[in-house]
Protein backbone atom coordinates (compact mmCIF):
# COMPACT_ATOMS: atom_id res chain seq x y z
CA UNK A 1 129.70 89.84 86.16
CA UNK A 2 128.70 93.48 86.55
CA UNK A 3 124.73 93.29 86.31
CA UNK A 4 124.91 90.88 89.25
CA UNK A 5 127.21 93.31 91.29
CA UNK A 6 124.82 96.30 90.45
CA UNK A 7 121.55 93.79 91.24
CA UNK A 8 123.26 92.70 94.54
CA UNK A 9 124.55 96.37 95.61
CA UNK A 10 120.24 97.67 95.42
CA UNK A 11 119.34 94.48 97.55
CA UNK A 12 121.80 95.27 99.98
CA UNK A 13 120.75 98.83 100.24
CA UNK A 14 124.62 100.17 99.16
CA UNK A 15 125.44 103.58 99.97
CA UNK A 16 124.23 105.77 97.44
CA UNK A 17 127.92 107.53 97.27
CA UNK A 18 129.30 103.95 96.59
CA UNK A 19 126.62 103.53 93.55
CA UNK A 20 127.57 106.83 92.16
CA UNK A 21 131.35 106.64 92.22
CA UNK A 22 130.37 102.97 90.54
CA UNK A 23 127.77 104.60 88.02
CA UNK A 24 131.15 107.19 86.76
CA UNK A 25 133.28 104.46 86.47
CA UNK A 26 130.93 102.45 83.92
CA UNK A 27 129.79 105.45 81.99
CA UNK A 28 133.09 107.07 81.70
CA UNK A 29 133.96 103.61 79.84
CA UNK A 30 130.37 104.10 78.00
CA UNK A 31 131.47 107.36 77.17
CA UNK A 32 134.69 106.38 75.39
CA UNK A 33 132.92 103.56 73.54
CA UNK A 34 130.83 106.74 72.25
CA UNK A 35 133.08 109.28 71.37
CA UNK A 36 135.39 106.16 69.34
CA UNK A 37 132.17 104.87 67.12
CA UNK A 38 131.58 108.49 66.67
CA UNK A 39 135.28 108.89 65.51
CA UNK A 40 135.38 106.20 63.79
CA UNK A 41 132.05 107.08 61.23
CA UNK A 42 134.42 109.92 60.39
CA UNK A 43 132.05 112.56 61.49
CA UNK A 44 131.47 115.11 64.13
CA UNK A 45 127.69 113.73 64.96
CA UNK A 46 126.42 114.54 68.47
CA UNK A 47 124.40 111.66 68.63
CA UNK A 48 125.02 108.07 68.00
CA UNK A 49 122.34 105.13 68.11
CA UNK A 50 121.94 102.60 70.85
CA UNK A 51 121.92 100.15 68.42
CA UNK A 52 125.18 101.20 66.68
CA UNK A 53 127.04 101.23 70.94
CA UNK A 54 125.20 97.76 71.30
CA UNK A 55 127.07 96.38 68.60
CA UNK A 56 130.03 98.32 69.96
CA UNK A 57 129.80 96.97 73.63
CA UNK A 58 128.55 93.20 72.85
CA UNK A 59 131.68 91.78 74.25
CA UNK A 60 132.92 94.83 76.32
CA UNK A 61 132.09 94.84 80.04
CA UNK A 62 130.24 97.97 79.65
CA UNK A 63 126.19 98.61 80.03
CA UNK A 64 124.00 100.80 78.31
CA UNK A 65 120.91 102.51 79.21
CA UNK A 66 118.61 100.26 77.80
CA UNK A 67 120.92 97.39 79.52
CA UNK A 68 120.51 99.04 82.94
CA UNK A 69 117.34 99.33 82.55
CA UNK A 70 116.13 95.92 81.44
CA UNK A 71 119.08 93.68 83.46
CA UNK A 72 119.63 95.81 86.66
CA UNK A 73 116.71 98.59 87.49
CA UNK A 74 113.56 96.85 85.99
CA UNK A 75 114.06 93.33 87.39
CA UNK A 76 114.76 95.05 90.75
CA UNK A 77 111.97 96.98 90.81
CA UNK A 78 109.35 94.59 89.97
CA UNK A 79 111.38 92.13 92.70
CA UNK A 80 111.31 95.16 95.33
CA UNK A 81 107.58 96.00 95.00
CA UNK A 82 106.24 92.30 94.68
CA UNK A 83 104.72 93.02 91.39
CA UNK A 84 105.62 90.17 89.52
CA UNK A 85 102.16 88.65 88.75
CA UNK A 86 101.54 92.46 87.88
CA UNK A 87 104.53 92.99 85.60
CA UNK A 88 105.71 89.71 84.32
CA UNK A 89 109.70 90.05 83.25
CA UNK A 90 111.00 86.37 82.26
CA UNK A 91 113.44 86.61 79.53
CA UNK A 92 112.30 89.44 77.63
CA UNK A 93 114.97 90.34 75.10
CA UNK A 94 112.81 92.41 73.24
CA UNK A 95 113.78 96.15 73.06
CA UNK A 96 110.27 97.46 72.41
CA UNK A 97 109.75 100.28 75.42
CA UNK A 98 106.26 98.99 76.51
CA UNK A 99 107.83 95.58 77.59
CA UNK A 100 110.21 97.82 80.10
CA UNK A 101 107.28 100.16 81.60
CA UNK A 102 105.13 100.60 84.38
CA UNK A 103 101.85 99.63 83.42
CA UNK A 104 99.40 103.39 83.72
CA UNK A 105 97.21 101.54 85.66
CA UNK A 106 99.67 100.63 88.53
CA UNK A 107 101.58 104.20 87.88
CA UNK A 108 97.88 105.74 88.49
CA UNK A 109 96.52 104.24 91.20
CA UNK A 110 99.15 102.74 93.29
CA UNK A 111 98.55 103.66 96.92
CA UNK A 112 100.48 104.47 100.41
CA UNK A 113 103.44 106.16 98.97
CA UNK A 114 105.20 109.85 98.75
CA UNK A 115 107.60 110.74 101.55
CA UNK A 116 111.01 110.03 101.31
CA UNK A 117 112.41 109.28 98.16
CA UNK A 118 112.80 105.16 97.99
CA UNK A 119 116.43 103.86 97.77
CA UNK A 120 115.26 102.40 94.47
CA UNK A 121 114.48 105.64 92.76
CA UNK A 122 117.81 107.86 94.14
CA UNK A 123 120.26 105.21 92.87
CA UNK A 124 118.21 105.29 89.18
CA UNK A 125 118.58 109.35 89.44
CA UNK A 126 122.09 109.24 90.57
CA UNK A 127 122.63 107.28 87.35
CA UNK A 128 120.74 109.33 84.74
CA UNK A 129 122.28 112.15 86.46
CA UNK A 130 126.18 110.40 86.06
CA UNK A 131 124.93 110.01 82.25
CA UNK A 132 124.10 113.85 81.84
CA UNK A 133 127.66 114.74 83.79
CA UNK A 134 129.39 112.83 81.03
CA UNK A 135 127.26 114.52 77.98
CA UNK A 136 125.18 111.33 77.60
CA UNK A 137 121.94 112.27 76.41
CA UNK A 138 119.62 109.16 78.68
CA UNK A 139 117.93 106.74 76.04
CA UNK A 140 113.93 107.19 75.81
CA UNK A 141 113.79 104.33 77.79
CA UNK A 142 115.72 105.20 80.96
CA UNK A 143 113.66 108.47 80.60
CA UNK A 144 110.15 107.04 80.47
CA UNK A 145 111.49 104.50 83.43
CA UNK A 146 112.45 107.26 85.46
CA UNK A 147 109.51 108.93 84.88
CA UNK A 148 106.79 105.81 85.58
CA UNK A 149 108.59 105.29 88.88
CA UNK A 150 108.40 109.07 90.15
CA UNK A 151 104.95 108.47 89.55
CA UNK A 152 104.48 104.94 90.65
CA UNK A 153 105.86 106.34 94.36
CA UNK A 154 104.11 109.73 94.46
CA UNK A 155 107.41 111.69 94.05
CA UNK A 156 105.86 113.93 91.65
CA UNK A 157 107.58 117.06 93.19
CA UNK A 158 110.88 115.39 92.11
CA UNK A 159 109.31 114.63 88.88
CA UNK A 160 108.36 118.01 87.95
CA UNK A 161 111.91 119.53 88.87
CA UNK A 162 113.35 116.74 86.49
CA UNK A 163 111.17 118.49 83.73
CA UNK A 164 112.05 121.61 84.65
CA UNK A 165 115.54 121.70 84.74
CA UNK A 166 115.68 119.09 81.73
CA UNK A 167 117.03 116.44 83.31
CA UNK A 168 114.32 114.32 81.71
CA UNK A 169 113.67 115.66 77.91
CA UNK A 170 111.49 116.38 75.76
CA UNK A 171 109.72 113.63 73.53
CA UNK A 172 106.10 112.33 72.32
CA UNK A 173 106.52 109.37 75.50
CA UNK A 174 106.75 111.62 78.15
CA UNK A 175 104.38 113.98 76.50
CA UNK A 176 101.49 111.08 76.17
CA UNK A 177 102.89 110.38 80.07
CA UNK A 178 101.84 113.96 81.10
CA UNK A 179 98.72 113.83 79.37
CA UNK A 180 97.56 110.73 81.24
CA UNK A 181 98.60 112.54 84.46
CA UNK A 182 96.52 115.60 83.89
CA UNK A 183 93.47 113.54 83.24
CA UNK A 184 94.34 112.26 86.43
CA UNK A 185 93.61 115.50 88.19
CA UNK A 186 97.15 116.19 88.48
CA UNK A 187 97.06 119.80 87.73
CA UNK A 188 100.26 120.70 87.33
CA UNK A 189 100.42 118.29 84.74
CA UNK A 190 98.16 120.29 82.48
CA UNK A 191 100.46 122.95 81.08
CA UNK A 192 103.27 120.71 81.54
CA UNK A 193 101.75 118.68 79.02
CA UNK A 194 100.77 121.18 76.17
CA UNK A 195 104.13 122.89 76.49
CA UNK A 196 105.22 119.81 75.63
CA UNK A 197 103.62 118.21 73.04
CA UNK A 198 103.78 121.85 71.59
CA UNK A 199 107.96 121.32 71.71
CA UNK A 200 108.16 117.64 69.94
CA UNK A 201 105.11 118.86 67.43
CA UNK A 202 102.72 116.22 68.99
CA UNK A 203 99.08 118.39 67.74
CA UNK A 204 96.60 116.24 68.47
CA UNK A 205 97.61 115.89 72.37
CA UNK A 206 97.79 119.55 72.14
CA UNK A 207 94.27 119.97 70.97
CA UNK A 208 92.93 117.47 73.13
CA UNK A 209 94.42 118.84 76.38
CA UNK A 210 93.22 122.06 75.14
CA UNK A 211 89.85 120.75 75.24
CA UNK A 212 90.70 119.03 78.72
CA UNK A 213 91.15 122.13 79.79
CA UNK A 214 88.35 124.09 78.54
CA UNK A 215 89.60 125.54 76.16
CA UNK A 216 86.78 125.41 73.70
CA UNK A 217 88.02 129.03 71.80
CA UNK A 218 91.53 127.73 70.77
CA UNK A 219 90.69 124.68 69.63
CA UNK A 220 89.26 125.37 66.11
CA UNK A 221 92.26 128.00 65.42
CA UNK A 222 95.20 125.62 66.40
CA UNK A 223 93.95 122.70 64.72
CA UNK A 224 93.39 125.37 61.71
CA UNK A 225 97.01 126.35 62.04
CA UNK A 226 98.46 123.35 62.12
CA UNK A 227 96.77 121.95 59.47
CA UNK A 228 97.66 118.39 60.35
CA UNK A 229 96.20 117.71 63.28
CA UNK A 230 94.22 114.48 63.93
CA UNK A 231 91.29 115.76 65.88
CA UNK A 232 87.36 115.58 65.45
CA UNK A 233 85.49 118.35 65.27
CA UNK A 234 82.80 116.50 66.73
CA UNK A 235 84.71 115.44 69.49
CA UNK A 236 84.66 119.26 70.35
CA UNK A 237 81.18 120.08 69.98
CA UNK A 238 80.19 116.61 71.97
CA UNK A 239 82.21 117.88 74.63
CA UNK A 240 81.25 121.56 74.73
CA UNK A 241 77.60 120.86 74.59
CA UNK A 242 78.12 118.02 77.92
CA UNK A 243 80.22 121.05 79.41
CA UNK A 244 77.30 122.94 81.56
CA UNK A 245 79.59 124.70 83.78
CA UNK A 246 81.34 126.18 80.94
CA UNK A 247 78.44 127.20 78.81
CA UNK A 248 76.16 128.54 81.87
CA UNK A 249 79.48 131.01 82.52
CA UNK A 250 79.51 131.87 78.71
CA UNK A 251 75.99 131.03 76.97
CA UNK A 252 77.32 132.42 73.65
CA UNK A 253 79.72 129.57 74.03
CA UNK A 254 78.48 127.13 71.35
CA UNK A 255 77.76 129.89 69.12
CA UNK A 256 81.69 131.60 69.33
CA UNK A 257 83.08 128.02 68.47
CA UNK A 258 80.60 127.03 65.46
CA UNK A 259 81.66 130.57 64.10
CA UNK A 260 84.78 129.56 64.34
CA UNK A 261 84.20 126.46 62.60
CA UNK A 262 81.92 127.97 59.61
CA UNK A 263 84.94 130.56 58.88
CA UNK A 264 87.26 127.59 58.50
């Protein structure tokens, strides 16, 4: 069977070429399975549903992200890392993405890694990046995988060049992902996160990593922009008036922001 060929090729460590020429073969099948259910609905749609190719591929020797994830990269990483207590797997069938993540509080605070990048994680890129050479856009939960093991091992310079370039994309689960990362005193993943949750419309991580950040005096207009934003005001005043740093550099501070707030 081919999810105990791809289990027993990351025990044995296979050459990552091997994996990749492997990874083409399977999604080039994957990719026909695609492009017929999408000929076959009779229109030109870009995007078809993971449950419409499961249906598809029940009885077809061909894997999709969600099956990679749960059968072949999941299981071995929780084997791998000796985290099964941590991250019990069993016989999970369920397709609900918090039964296939990394828990925050191991991604957080998981210790004595960085470096290289672990076989583990280059065979997973090598196959989200096979899925992008074929036009596959990667399921949300290859994406948020990817992304809770960059962080798991500290390989969070790969992790922001996966963001940059788009390799990883935009949505509200890597957006919440970032947000728990800045408040992690991971800079980088301030910005990262508001540009973000700006793109896929998430406002109220927006206005809270605006007031993460400081950023008392834009609070008050966004959330009056937006209009629909889920955020006490409260919540800002509570935090500006804890904030001594911020209002012994600006003592007018309190009184800009409750301006603000009477004008709205």
């Amino acid at each position: 069977h081919i999810v105990q060929l791809l289990r027993k090729g990351l025990v044995s460590k296979t050459n990552s070429s091997e994996m990749a020429q492997g990874f083409q073969v399977l999604n080039s099948a994957y990719r026909q399975v695609i492009e017929a259910l999408s000929q076959k609905s009779g229109t030109r749609q870009t995007t078809v549903s993971l449950q419409e190719l499961e249906a598809q591929i029940a009885y077809q020797s061909v894997l999709s992200e969600k099956d990679m994830v749960t059968l072949v990269f999941h299981p071995h990483f929780v084997m791998s890392e000796g985290l099964e207590e941590s991250i019990p797997t069993g016989n999970n069938d369920s397709f609900a993405l918090e039964n296939w993540t990394i828990p925050e509080s191991l991604r957080v605070t998981n210790p004595g890694k960085g470096g290289k990048t672990p076989y583990v994680l280059s065979v997973v890129i090598s196959y989200l990046r096979s899925l992008l050479g074929l036009q596959i856009l990667p399921h949300k939960i290859l994406q948020c995988f990817v992304f809770d093991i960059c962080v798991y091992f500290r390989q969070e310079h790969l992790l922001q060049q996966l963001l940059h370039y788009h390799v990883l994309l935009d949505s509200p689960e890597l957006a919440l992902r970032l947000q728990i990362l800045a408040k992690d005193s991971r800079s980088w993943a301030t910005q990262a996160s508001l540009d973000m949750a700006l793109r896929v419309r998430e406002f109220s991580v927006v206005a809270e990593m605006l007031l993460f950040s400081g950023q008392y005096l834009d609070i008050v207009p966004f959330i009056v922009t937006q209009k629909d934003v889920n955020f006490k005001v409260k919540t800002l005043l509570e935090e500006l008036e804890s904030d001594i740093k911020a209002n012994s550099e600006d003592p007018e501070l309190m009184q800009h922001v409750l301006t603000e707030i009477r004008l709205w």
